[in-house]
Short mmCIF file of C-alpha atoms in Angstrom, two decimals:
data_model
loop_
_atom_site.label_atom_id
_atom_site.label_comp_id
_atom_site.label_asym_id
_atom_site.label_seq_id
_atom_site.Cartn_x
_atom_site.Cartn_y
_atom_site.Cartn_z
CA MET J 576 24.24 -13.34 -4.26
CA THR J 577 21.68 -16.07 -3.82
CA PHE J 578 18.95 -16.24 -1.21
CA SER J 579 19.34 -18.39 1.87
CA ASN J 580 17.07 -21.39 2.28
CA GLN J 581 15.17 -19.52 5.00
CA THR J 582 14.54 -16.55 2.68
CA THR J 583 13.49 -18.80 -0.20
CA GLN J 584 11.06 -20.65 2.07
CA ALA J 585 9.62 -17.35 3.32
CA ILE J 586 9.08 -16.13 -0.26
CA ARG J 587 7.27 -19.34 -1.12
CA LYS J 588 5.07 -18.88 1.94
CA LEU J 589 4.14 -15.49 0.52
CA HIS J 590 3.02 -17.21 -2.68
CA THR J 591 0.99 -19.63 -0.57
CA LEU J 592 -0.53 -16.64 1.21
CA ILE J 593 -1.60 -15.19 -2.15
CA GLU J 594 -3.29 -18.48 -3.06
CA VAL J 595 -5.08 -18.63 0.30
CA VAL J 596 -6.35 -15.05 -0.06
CA ASP J 597 -7.65 -15.97 -3.53
CA GLN J 598 -9.87 -18.62 -1.97
CA ILE J 599 -11.61 -15.88 0.03
CA VAL J 600 -11.23 -12.76 -2.14
CA ILE J 601 -11.76 -14.51 -5.44
CA GLY J 602 -9.92 -13.47 -8.59
CA LYS J 603 -7.78 -10.71 -7.08
CA LYS J 604 -4.36 -12.35 -6.98
CA GLU J 605 -2.58 -9.44 -8.66
CA VAL J 606 -4.05 -6.94 -6.19
CA THR J 607 -2.98 -9.17 -3.29
CA ARG J 608 0.50 -9.48 -4.75
CA LEU J 609 0.86 -5.72 -5.20
CA THR J 610 -0.38 -5.14 -1.66
CA LEU J 611 2.30 -7.47 -0.30
CA ASN J 612 4.83 -5.79 -2.59
CA ALA J 613 4.05 -2.41 -1.01
CA MET J 614 4.28 -3.83 2.50
CA LEU J 615 7.65 -5.43 1.75
CA ALA J 616 8.78 -1.98 0.60
CA SER J 617 7.50 -0.47 3.90
CA GLY J 618 4.75 1.36 2.03
CA HIS J 619 1.07 2.12 2.49
CA VAL J 620 -1.68 1.28 0.00
CA LEU J 621 -4.76 3.23 -1.09
CA PHE J 622 -7.63 1.19 -2.53
CA GLU J 623 -10.06 3.29 -4.57
CA ASP J 624 -13.26 1.49 -5.51
CA ILE J 625 -16.99 1.60 -5.28
CA PRO J 626 -18.42 -0.03 -2.12
CA GLY J 627 -18.93 -3.76 -1.93
CA VAL J 628 -16.13 -5.18 -4.10
CA GLY J 629 -14.08 -6.75 -1.27
CA LYS J 630 -11.51 -4.14 -0.19
CA THR J 631 -12.09 -4.65 3.52
CA LEU J 632 -12.24 -8.43 3.13
CA LEU J 633 -8.88 -8.45 1.34
CA ILE J 634 -7.17 -6.39 4.02
CA LYS J 635 -8.58 -8.45 6.89
CA THR J 636 -7.52 -11.68 5.22
CA ILE J 637 -3.93 -10.51 4.67
CA SER J 638 -3.72 -9.37 8.30
CA LYS J 639 -4.89 -12.76 9.55
CA CYS J 640 -2.43 -14.63 7.33
CA LEU J 641 0.44 -12.54 8.74
CA GLU J 642 -0.79 -12.80 12.35
CA ALA J 643 -0.49 -9.02 12.61
CA ASP J 644 -2.15 -6.75 15.15
CA PHE J 645 -5.08 -5.28 13.24
CA SER J 646 -7.53 -2.44 13.71
CA ARG J 647 -10.22 -0.87 11.58
CA ILE J 648 -11.02 2.84 11.70
CA GLN J 649 -14.25 3.95 10.06
CA PHE J 650 -13.70 7.49 8.79
CA THR J 651 -16.67 9.86 9.05
CA PRO J 652 -17.07 13.65 8.77
CA ASP J 653 -17.25 14.03 12.58
CA LEU J 654 -14.14 11.94 13.34
CA ILE J 655 -11.55 13.91 15.31
CA PRO J 656 -7.79 13.22 15.76
CA SER J 657 -8.18 11.81 19.29
CA ASP J 658 -10.54 9.15 17.90
CA ILE J 659 -7.54 7.86 15.97
CA ILE J 660 -4.42 8.57 17.99
CA GLY J 661 -5.84 8.38 21.52
CA PHE J 662 -6.17 10.81 24.40
CA SER J 663 -4.82 11.72 27.82
CA VAL J 664 -6.75 10.96 30.99
CA PRO J 665 -5.91 11.97 34.58
CA ASN J 666 -4.31 9.31 36.73
CA LEU J 667 -5.90 9.53 40.17
CA HIS J 668 -2.89 7.95 41.89
CA ASP J 669 -0.18 10.47 41.01
CA GLU J 670 -2.21 13.36 39.58
CA GLN J 671 -0.47 12.95 36.22
CA PHE J 672 -2.02 12.43 32.82
CA GLU J 673 -1.91 8.96 31.31
CA PHE J 674 -1.93 8.36 27.55
CA ARG J 675 -4.56 5.95 26.26
CA LYS J 676 -3.61 4.63 22.83
CA GLY J 677 -6.05 4.86 19.95
CA PRO J 678 -6.65 2.35 17.15
CA ILE J 679 -3.74 3.75 15.10
CA PHE J 680 -1.41 1.78 17.43
CA ASN J 681 -1.57 -1.46 15.47
CA GLN J 682 0.67 -3.08 12.88
CA ILE J 683 -1.95 -3.08 10.12
CA VAL J 684 -4.55 -0.32 10.19
CA LEU J 685 -7.54 -0.43 7.88
CA ALA J 686 -8.50 3.20 7.27
CA ASP J 687 -11.96 2.66 5.84
CA GLU J 688 -13.36 5.41 3.59
CA ILE J 689 -10.43 7.64 4.47
CA ASN J 690 -11.66 10.44 2.22
CA ARG J 691 -14.82 10.99 4.28
CA THR J 692 -13.13 12.86 7.12
CA SER J 693 -11.98 16.44 7.72
CA PRO J 694 -8.56 17.94 6.86
CA ARG J 695 -7.73 18.21 10.58
CA THR J 696 -8.08 14.47 11.05
CA GLN J 697 -6.21 13.84 7.78
CA ALA J 698 -3.29 15.82 9.24
CA ALA J 699 -3.06 13.35 12.13
CA MET J 700 -3.02 10.47 9.64
CA LEU J 701 -0.32 12.21 7.60
CA GLU J 702 2.06 12.34 10.57
CA ALA J 703 1.41 8.68 11.35
CA MET J 704 2.02 7.60 7.76
CA SER J 705 5.11 9.70 7.13
CA GLU J 706 6.85 9.63 10.52
CA LYS J 707 5.39 6.44 12.05
CA GLN J 708 4.59 8.47 15.14
CA VAL J 709 1.80 10.62 16.56
CA THR J 710 1.92 13.75 18.69
CA LEU J 711 -0.47 14.61 21.51
CA ASP J 712 -0.12 17.44 24.03
CA GLY J 713 3.40 18.10 22.79
CA LYS J 714 4.54 14.52 23.37
CA THR J 715 5.57 12.12 20.60
CA HIS J 716 4.49 8.49 20.66
CA GLN J 717 6.11 5.92 18.37
CA LEU J 718 3.87 3.57 16.40
CA PRO J 719 4.48 -0.21 16.19
CA ASP J 720 7.06 -1.69 13.85
CA PRO J 721 6.03 -2.71 11.27
CA PHE J 722 3.23 -0.21 10.64
CA PHE J 723 1.07 -0.19 7.53
CA VAL J 724 -1.95 1.87 6.55
CA LEU J 725 -4.17 0.04 4.08
CA ALA J 726 -6.79 2.64 3.27
CA THR J 727 -9.97 2.54 1.22
CA GLN J 728 -11.68 5.45 -0.44
CA ASN J 729 -14.76 5.88 -2.56
CA PRO J 730 -14.38 7.66 -5.90
CA ILE J 731 -14.10 11.39 -5.31
CA ASP J 732 -17.33 12.23 -7.09
CA TYR J 733 -19.34 10.17 -4.59
CA GLU J 734 -21.46 12.13 -2.11
CA GLY J 735 -19.75 13.10 1.14
CA THR J 736 -16.14 12.67 0.02
CA TYR J 737 -13.18 15.03 0.37
CA PRO J 738 -10.12 14.98 -1.89
CA LEU J 739 -6.98 13.82 -0.09
CA PRO J 740 -4.18 16.43 -0.16
CA GLU J 741 -1.29 15.75 -2.54
CA ALA J 742 1.15 15.44 0.39
CA GLN J 743 -0.90 12.59 1.82
CA LEU J 744 -1.46 10.87 -1.51
CA ASP J 745 2.31 10.86 -2.01
CA ARG J 746 2.68 8.80 1.18
CA PHE J 747 0.78 5.92 -0.39
CA LEU J 748 3.15 3.69 -2.33
CA PHE J 749 0.38 2.26 -4.55
CA GLN J 750 -3.15 3.12 -5.53
CA LEU J 751 -5.01 -0.09 -6.36
CA SER J 752 -8.49 -1.05 -7.45
CA LEU J 753 -10.23 -4.41 -7.18
CA GLY J 754 -12.97 -3.59 -9.68
CA TYR J 755 -16.00 -5.72 -10.40
CA PRO J 756 -15.42 -9.49 -10.52
CA SER J 757 -15.87 -11.31 -13.80
CA PRO J 758 -19.07 -13.37 -14.17
CA GLU J 759 -17.07 -16.56 -13.58
CA GLN J 760 -15.48 -15.12 -10.43
CA GLU J 761 -18.86 -13.97 -9.16
CA VAL J 762 -20.27 -17.48 -9.62
CA ARG J 763 -17.35 -18.77 -7.50
CA MET J 764 -18.27 -16.22 -4.85
CA LEU J 765 -21.86 -17.46 -4.77
CA GLU J 766 -20.61 -21.04 -4.46
CA SER J 767 -18.46 -20.03 -1.44
CA PRO J 768 -20.68 -17.74 0.66
CA GLU J 769 -18.98 -18.34 4.03
CA GLN J 770 -16.08 -15.98 3.42
CA LEU J 771 -16.13 -14.25 6.82
CA THR J 772 -16.26 -17.61 8.60
CA ALA J 773 -13.32 -18.76 6.48
CA ILE J 774 -11.22 -15.82 7.72
CA GLU J 775 -11.79 -16.82 11.34
CA LYS J 776 -10.60 -20.34 10.58
CA LEU J 777 -7.39 -19.21 8.88
CA ASP J 778 -4.06 -20.10 10.43
CA PRO J 779 -1.15 -17.67 10.05
CA ILE J 780 0.98 -18.53 7.04
CA LEU J 781 4.00 -16.27 7.56
CA SER J 782 5.21 -14.90 10.88
CA LEU J 783 5.86 -11.18 11.23
CA SER J 784 9.49 -11.90 12.11
CA ASP J 785 9.91 -13.72 8.79
CA PHE J 786 8.09 -10.92 7.00
CA ASN J 787 10.43 -8.36 8.59
CA SER J 788 13.40 -10.45 7.47
CA LEU J 789 12.07 -10.32 3.90
CA LYS J 790 11.69 -6.53 4.22
CA ALA J 791 15.36 -6.32 5.18
CA THR J 792 16.28 -8.54 2.23
CA VAL J 793 14.48 -6.18 -0.17
CA ASN J 794 17.11 -3.53 0.52
CA THR J 795 19.87 -5.91 -0.63
CA ILE J 796 18.33 -6.59 -4.07
CA HIS J 797 20.77 -5.45 -6.77
CA VAL J 798 19.74 -2.72 -9.21
CA ASN J 799 21.90 -1.96 -12.26
CA LYS J 800 22.74 1.74 -12.73
CA GLN J 801 20.95 1.73 -16.10
CA LEU J 802 17.75 0.78 -14.31
CA LEU J 803 18.25 3.55 -11.75
CA GLU J 804 18.59 6.00 -14.62
CA TYR J 805 15.48 4.50 -16.25
CA ILE J 806 13.39 5.10 -13.12
CA VAL J 807 14.59 8.70 -12.95
CA SER J 808 13.89 9.21 -16.67
CA LEU J 809 10.29 8.07 -16.27
CA ALA J 810 9.74 10.46 -13.37
CA ASP J 811 11.50 13.32 -15.11
CA ALA J 812 9.37 12.87 -18.23
CA SER J 813 6.23 13.24 -16.10
CA ARG J 814 7.52 16.52 -14.64
CA HIS J 815 8.06 18.15 -18.03
CA HIS J 816 4.95 16.97 -19.85
CA PRO J 817 2.69 19.89 -20.85
CA ALA J 818 -0.46 18.07 -19.69
CA VAL J 819 0.92 17.52 -16.17
CA LYS J 820 0.63 20.11 -13.41
CA LEU J 821 2.43 18.03 -10.77
CA GLY J 822 4.78 15.20 -11.74
CA ILE J 823 6.39 12.37 -9.81
CA SER J 824 8.15 13.57 -6.66
CA PRO J 825 11.60 12.44 -5.48
CA ARG J 826 9.76 10.39 -2.86
CA GLY J 827 7.89 8.70 -5.69
CA VAL J 828 11.21 7.87 -7.36
CA GLN J 829 12.50 6.30 -4.13
CA ASN J 830 9.28 4.34 -3.77
CA CYS J 831 9.59 3.12 -7.36
CA LEU J 832 13.01 1.68 -6.59
CA ALA J 833 11.77 0.00 -3.40
CA ALA J 834 8.72 -1.48 -5.17
CA ALA J 835 10.85 -2.78 -8.06
CA ARG J 836 13.12 -4.50 -5.55
CA SER J 837 10.10 -6.02 -3.81
CA GLN J 838 8.82 -7.28 -7.15
CA ALA J 839 12.17 -8.94 -7.86
CA LEU J 840 12.07 -10.61 -4.43
CA LEU J 841 8.55 -11.93 -5.06
CA ASN J 842 9.89 -13.35 -8.34
CA GLU J 843 12.66 -15.06 -6.35
CA ARG J 844 15.40 -12.98 -7.97
CA ASP J 845 18.17 -11.08 -6.22
CA TYR J 846 18.38 -8.45 -8.96
CA VAL J 847 15.88 -6.16 -10.69
CA ILE J 848 14.97 -6.45 -14.37
CA PRO J 849 13.03 -3.87 -16.45
CA GLN J 850 9.79 -5.86 -16.15
CA ASP J 851 9.90 -5.45 -12.38
CA ILE J 852 9.73 -1.69 -12.89
CA LEU J 853 7.16 -1.77 -15.68
CA SER J 854 4.82 -3.96 -13.63
CA ILE J 855 4.56 -1.41 -10.78
CA VAL J 856 4.68 1.94 -12.63
CA LYS J 857 0.91 2.36 -13.09
CA PRO J 858 -0.17 1.78 -9.46
CA LEU J 859 2.78 3.87 -8.28
CA PHE J 860 2.29 6.82 -10.66
CA ARG J 861 -1.48 7.14 -11.08
CA HIS J 862 -2.31 8.87 -7.75
CA ARG J 863 0.78 11.08 -7.81
CA LEU J 864 0.15 12.77 -11.15
CA LEU J 865 -1.90 15.97 -11.14
CA PHE J 866 -3.15 17.02 -14.57
CA GLU J 867 -4.15 20.37 -16.02
CA ASN J 868 -7.50 18.80 -16.94
CA LYS J 869 -9.34 16.20 -14.90
CA LEU J 870 -8.79 12.66 -16.21
CA ASP J 871 -10.48 9.43 -15.20
CA ARG J 872 -8.48 6.37 -14.19
CA GLU J 873 -8.50 4.80 -17.66
CA ASP J 874 -7.14 8.00 -19.21
CA ILE J 875 -4.46 8.28 -16.54
CA ASP J 876 -3.32 4.70 -17.15
CA LEU J 877 -3.26 5.40 -20.90
CA PHE J 878 -1.13 8.48 -20.26
CA ILE J 879 1.32 6.40 -18.20
CA GLU J 880 1.54 3.83 -21.01
CA GLN J 881 2.37 6.62 -23.46
CA LEU J 882 4.96 7.98 -21.06
CA ILE J 883 6.60 4.55 -20.82
CA SER J 884 6.64 4.19 -24.62
CA GLN J 885 8.71 7.37 -24.94
CA ILE J 886 11.60 6.11 -22.78
CA ALA J 887 13.97 3.44 -24.06
CA ILE J 888 13.90 0.32 -21.88
CA PRO J 889 17.39 -0.69 -20.66
CA THR J 890 18.83 -3.92 -21.98
CA LYS J 891 21.11 -4.72 -19.04
CA SER J 892 19.84 -5.80 -15.66
CA ARG J 893 22.05 -8.55 -14.22
CA ARG J 894 25.07 -7.93 -12.00
CA THR J 895 27.35 -6.36 -14.57
CA GLU J 896 28.96 -3.79 -12.26
#
């Protein structure tokens, strides 16, 4: 199978989008690429970073480039579910209740500082993320298609933060971090101070219909059986490691396959190779692993590297079946 001209052009527009985002969120091409990877795989993304490194700017810029309906929800300790999903109000004409949609009813939702709110409100987010629907007064309301949650959280040891439950963490396809810019990147930022103005001037680069077509194409990307077994072996090794309390879930395995296919698509290939898997394992595994002893991010990434080194990498990847 080879891609159609339309698909190839859409993929190249994605690469243009990455370059455009880099002009505003300087030096974060790989984070932008992984964010788009997750969205192509119909997944949500959790950005964990200290304040002020550009998480919100990145998400807003991607939304503008895709011409997607966008909303930002600022999570606080007093936020309640109706602040997110909406509420019912009486209709004076027919004495019935009318549903007023909340900010969750958008295609891209920036959940800012998501770990600052209560478990009750997190439960409402969990339903939205997992089922792409919300429930109010016993009635179910479908969310837009596509629907992505791009959430930010401060490190858990910061004041006023609550740990996200494992079930909710598992709904995020990737956990990413922008980190501090390099000195050279920071100089570029100082030379280009009008970043917010630049966002307003952006023209959409890829239509949502084209983006949805690429999402459908992701599901057609070929994966050799050896690579399927490799993905399962990586997850299985995490479940039986003595240092791990909670390993990679079956949902995590399915997400790994989807993300590897997205990576192949971004590389303009209609089949997955081992490097596609290896390039997404860390952001896909790091927030799903629960250890007997608390580890920082660097130690978790080192653990994942050691896990990878213990599993033989397949040698076949092309269409040999």
